[in-house]
Short mmCIF file of C-alpha atoms and ligand atoms in Angstrom, two decimals:
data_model
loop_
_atom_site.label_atom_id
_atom_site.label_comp_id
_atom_site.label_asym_id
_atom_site.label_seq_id
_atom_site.Cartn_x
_atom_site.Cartn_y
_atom_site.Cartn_z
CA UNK A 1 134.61 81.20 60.29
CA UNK A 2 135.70 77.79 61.08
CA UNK A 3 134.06 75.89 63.91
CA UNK A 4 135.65 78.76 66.58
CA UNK A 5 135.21 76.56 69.82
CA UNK A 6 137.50 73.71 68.10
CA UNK A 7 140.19 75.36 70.52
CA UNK A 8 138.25 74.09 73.71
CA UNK A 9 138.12 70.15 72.41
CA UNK A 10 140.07 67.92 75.16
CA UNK A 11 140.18 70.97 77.50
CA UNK A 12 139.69 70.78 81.17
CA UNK A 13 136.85 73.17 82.31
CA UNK A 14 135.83 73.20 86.13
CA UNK A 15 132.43 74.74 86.93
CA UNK A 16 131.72 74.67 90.37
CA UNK A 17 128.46 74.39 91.63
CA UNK A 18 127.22 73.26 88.21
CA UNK A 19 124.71 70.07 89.40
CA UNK A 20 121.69 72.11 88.30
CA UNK A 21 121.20 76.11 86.87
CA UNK A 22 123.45 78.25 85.42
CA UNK A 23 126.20 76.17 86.13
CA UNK A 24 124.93 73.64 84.71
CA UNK A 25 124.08 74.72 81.41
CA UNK A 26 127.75 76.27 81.34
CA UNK A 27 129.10 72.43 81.79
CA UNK A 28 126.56 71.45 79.03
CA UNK A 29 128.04 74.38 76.21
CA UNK A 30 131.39 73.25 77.27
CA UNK A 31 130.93 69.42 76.61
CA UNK A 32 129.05 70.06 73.57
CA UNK A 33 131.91 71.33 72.12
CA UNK A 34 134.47 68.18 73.38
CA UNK A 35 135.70 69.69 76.25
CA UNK A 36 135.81 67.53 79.52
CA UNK A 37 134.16 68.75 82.35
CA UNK A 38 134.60 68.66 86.57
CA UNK A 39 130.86 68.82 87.73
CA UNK A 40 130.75 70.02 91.38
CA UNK A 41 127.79 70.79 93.97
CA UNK A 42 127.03 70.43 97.40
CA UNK A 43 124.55 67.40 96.58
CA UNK A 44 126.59 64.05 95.84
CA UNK A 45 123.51 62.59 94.02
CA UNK A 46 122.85 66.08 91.79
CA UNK A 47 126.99 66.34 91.24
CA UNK A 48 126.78 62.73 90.12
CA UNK A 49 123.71 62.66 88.12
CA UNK A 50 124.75 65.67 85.76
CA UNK A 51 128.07 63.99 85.38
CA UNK A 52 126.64 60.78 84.16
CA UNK A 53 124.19 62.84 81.90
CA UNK A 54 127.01 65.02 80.20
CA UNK A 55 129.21 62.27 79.65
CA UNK A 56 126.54 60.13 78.08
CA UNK A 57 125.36 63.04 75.95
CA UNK A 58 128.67 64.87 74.78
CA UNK A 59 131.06 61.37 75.34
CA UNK A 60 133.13 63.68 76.76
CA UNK A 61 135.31 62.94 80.17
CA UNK A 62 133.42 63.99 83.17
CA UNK A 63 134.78 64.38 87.00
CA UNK A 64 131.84 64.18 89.42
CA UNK A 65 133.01 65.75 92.84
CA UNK A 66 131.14 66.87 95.81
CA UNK A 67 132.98 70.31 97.48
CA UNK A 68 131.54 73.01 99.30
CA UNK A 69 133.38 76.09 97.84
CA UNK A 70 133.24 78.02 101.23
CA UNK A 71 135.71 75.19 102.55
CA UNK A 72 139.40 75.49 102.43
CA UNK A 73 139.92 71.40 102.86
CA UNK A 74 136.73 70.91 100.54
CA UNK A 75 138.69 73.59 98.24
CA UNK A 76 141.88 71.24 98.51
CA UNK A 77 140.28 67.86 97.90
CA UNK A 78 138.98 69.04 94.51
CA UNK A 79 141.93 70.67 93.26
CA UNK A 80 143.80 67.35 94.17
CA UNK A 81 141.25 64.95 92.86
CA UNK A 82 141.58 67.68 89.42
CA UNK A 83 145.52 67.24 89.25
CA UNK A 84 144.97 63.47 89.52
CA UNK A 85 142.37 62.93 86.69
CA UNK A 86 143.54 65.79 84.38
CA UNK A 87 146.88 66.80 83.03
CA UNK A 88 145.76 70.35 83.06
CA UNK A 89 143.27 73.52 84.20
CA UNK A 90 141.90 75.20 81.16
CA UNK A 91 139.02 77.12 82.90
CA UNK A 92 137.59 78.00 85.79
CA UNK A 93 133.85 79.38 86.17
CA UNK A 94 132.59 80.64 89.60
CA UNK A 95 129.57 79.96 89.41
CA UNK A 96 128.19 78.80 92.77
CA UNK A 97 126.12 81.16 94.68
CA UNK A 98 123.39 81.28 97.11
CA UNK A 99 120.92 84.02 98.38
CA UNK A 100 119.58 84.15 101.82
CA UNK A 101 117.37 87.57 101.48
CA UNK A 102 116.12 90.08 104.11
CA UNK A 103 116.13 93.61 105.14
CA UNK A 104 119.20 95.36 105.96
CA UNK A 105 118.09 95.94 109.65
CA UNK A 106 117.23 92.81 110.66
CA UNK A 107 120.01 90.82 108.45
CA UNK A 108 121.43 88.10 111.08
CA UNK A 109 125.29 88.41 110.92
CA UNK A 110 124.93 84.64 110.28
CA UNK A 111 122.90 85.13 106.95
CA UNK A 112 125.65 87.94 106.09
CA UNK A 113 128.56 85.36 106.74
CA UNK A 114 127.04 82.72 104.78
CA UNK A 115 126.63 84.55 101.34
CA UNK A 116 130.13 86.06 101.89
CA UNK A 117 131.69 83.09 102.55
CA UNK A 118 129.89 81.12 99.53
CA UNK A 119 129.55 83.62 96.94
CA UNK A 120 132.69 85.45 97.27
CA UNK A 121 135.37 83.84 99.29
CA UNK A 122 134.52 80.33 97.63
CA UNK A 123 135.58 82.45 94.43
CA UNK A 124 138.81 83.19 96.54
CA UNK A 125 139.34 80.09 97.20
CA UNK A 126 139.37 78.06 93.88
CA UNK A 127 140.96 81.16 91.95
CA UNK A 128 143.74 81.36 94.39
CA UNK A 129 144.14 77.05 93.83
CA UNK A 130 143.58 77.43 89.89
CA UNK A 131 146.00 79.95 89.20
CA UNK A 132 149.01 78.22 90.66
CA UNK A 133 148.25 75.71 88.01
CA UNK A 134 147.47 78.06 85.17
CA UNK A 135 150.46 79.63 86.07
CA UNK A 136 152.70 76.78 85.46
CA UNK A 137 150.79 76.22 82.16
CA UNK A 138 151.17 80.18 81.62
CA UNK A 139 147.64 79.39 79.82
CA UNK A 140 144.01 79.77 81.71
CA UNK A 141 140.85 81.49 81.94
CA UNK A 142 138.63 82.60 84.65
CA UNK A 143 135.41 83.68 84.45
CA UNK A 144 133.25 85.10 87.91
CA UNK A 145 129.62 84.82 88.01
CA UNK A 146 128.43 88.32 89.20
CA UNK A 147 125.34 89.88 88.90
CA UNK A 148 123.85 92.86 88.24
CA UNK A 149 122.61 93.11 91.87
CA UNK A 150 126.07 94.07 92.66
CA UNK A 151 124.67 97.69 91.50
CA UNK A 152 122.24 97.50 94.74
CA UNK A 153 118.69 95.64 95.30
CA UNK A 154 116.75 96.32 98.67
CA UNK A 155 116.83 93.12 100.64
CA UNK A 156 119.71 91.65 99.17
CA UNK A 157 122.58 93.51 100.86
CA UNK A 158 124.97 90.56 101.53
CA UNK A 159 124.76 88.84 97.82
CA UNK A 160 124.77 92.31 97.17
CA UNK A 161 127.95 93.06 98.47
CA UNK A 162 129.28 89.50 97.51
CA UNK A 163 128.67 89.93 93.88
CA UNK A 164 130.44 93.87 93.66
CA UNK A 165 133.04 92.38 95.86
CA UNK A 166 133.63 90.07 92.92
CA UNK A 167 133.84 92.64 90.61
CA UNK A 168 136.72 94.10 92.13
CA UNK A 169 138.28 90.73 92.71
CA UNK A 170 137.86 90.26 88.79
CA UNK A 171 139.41 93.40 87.78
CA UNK A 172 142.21 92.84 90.95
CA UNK A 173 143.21 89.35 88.96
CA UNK A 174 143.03 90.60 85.51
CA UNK A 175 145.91 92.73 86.32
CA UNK A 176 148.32 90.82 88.74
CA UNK A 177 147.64 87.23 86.52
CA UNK A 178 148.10 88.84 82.79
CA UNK A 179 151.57 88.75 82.83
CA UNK A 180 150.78 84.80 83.54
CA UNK A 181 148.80 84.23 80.46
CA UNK A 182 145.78 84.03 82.73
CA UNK A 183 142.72 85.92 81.56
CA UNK A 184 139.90 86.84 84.20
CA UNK A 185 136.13 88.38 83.23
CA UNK A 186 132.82 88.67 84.88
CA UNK A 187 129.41 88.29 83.91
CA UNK A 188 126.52 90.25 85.50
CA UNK A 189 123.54 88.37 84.80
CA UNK A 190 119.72 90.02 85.27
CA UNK A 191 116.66 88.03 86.15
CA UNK A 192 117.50 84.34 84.64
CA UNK A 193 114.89 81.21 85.03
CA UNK A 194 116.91 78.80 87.42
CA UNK A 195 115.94 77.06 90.61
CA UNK A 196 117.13 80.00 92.65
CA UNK A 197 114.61 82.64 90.93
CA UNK A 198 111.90 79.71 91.08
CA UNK A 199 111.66 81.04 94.95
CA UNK A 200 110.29 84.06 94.16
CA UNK A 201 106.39 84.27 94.60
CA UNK A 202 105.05 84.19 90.60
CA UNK A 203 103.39 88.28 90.97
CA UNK A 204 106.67 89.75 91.74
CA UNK A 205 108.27 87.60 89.41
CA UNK A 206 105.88 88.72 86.36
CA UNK A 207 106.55 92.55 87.93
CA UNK A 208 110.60 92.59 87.15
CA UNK A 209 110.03 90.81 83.71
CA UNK A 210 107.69 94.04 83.16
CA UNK A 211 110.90 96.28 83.37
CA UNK A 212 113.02 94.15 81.18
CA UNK A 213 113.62 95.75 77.76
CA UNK A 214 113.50 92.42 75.88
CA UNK A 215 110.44 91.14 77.30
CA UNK A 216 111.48 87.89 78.93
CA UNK A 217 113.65 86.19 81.75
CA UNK A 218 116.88 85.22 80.90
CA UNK A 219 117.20 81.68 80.27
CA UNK A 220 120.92 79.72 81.67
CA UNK A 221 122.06 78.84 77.89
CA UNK A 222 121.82 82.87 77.55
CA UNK A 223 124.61 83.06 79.79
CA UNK A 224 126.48 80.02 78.93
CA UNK A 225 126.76 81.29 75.23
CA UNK A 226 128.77 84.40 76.56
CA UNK A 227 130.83 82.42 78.95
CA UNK A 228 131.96 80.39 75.94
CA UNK A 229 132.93 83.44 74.33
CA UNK A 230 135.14 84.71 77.15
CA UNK A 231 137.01 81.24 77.18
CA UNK A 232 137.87 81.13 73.75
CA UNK A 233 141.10 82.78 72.96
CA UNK A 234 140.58 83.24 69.07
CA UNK A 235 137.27 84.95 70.20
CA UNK A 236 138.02 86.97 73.39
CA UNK A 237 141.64 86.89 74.05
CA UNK A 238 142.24 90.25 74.20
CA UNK A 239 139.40 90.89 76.74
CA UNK A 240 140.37 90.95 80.45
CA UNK A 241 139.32 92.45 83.48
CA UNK A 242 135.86 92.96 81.77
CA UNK A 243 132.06 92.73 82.84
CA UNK A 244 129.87 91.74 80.54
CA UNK A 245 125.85 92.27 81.28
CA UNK A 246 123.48 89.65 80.17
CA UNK A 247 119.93 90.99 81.29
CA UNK A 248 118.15 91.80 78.40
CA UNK A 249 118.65 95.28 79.13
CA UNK A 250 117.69 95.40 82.52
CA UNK A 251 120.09 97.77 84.54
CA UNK A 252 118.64 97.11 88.16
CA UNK A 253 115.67 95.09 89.98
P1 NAP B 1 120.93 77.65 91.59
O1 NAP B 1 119.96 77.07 90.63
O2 NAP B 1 120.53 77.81 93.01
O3 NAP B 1 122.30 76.82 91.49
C1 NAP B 1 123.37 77.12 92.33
C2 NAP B 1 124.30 75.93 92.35
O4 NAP B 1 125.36 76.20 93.29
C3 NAP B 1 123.61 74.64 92.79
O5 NAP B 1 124.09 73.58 92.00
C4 NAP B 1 124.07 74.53 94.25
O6 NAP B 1 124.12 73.20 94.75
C5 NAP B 1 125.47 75.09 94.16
N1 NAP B 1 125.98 75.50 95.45
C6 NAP B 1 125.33 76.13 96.46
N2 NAP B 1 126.14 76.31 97.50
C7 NAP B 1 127.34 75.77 97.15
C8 NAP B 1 128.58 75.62 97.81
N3 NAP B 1 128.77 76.07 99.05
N4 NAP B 1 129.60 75.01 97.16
C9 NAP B 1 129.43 74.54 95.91
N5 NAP B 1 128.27 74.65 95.23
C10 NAP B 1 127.25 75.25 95.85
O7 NAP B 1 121.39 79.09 91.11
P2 NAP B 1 121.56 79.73 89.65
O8 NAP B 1 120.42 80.64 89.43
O9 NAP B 1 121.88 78.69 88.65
O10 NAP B 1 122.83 80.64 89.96
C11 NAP B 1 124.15 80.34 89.52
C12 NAP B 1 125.01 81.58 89.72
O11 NAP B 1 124.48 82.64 88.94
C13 NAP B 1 125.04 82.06 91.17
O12 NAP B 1 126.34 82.55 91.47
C14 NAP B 1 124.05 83.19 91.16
O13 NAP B 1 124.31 84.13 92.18
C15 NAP B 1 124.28 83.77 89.78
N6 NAP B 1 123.17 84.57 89.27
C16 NAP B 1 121.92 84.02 89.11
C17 NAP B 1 120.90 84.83 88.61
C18 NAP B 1 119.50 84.32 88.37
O14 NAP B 1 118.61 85.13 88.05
N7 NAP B 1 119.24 83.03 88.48
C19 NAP B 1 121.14 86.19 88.33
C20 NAP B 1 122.41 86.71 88.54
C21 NAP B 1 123.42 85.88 89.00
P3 NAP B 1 122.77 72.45 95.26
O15 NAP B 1 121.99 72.13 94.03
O16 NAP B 1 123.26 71.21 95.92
O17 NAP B 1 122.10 73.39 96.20
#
């Protein structure tokens, strides 16, 4: 086969809350393969510094922007400052997330609110604003960051609930934006070695990688290999609405 990604050179790919993680690795498999890149993260200084680094790296074009994705004016702002650097919007990758973990009984509705809000209505949000470009184009992707904690995990019952509700939103999408061109998957990730698992105390960690089939965490390039996948159209374009697991075979925590 040919170089397969050549599709995604000069393309406009917006990961959002890609300073650090997941996300950023995603940014990193996109630029390495010439497509230009809209870093954006709560931090200005961790937005701006993995700009700086990808466009040095890749010499690819690189749009630094700080945006809360729980913010419908934050939401705005970015989608503006997007239409005035690039001509188009090739991809869009939820990817930012928090957890704020605790038992079901004593979850404050405040702790509920804030993982909604973030996890799943920030995917609202920047959907809703990216397909009413890719619509015009009749050409996108989207790809939601789930998890395979959507299936249930004691103490996580809001990013619980935030990641299934993406699911549906996902296979919701798929069907109302096909007839745009638009495609729309999911990834469920397992147990992946990011800043956001580096919270969890080292015995419990060393516990779950016991139950995974292939022996190890997950590392963020695992996942940004499949999300390159899903946005190439001579690779995946016939896949929509799907959920693809990336856990090394673990089904649950
Ligand atoms: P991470 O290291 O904590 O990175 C999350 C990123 O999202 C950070 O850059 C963070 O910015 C940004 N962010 C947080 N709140 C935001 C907001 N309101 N608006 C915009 N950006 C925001 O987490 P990760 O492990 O890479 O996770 C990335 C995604 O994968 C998340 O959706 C997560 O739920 C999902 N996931 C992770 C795992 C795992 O095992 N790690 C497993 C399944 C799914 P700051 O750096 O400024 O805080």
């Amino acid at each position: 086969m040919e170089n397969v990604f050549s599709e995604l050179k000069g393309k406009t790919v917006l990961v959002t809350g890609s300073g650090r993680g997941i996300g950023k690795s995603i940014a990193e498999h996109f630029a390495a393969v010439g497509a230009n890149i809209v870093i954006t993260d709560i931090d200005e200084a961790t937005a701006a510094t993995t700009a700086t680094e990808i466009a040095d790296r890749y010499k690819v074009q690189t749009l630094s922007v700080v945006s809360d994705v729980s913010d419908e004016a934050s939401v705005d702002a970015l989608f503006a400052k997007i239409s005035e650097t690039f001509a188009t919007l090739d991809v869009l990758v939820n990817n930012a997330g928090i957890t704020m973990d605790g038992l079901f009984i004593r979850m404050k509705t405040e702790q509920w609110k804030k993982v909604i809000d973030i996890n799943l209505t920030g995917t609202y949000l920047c959907s809703q604003r990216a397909s009413n470009i890719m619509r015009k184009q009749r050409s996108g992707v989207m790809i939601n960051i789930s998890s395979i904690v959507a299936m249930g995990n004691p103490g996580q019952a809001n990013y619980s609930a935030s990641k299934a509700g993406l699911l549906g939103l996902t296979r919701t999408l798929a069907k109302e934006l096909a007839p745009m061109g638009i495609r729309v998957n999911a990834v469920t990730p397992g147990f992946i070695h990011t800043p956001m698992t580096d919270k969890i105390p080292e015995k419990r960690r060393e516990e779950m990688v016991s139950h995974i089939p292939l022996g190890r965490m997950g590392k963020p390039e695992d996942i940004a290999k499949a999300i390159l996948f899903l946005a190439t159209n001579s690779l995946s374009g016939y896949i929509t609405g799907a959920v693809l697991e990336i856990s090394g075979g673990l089904t649950g925590l």
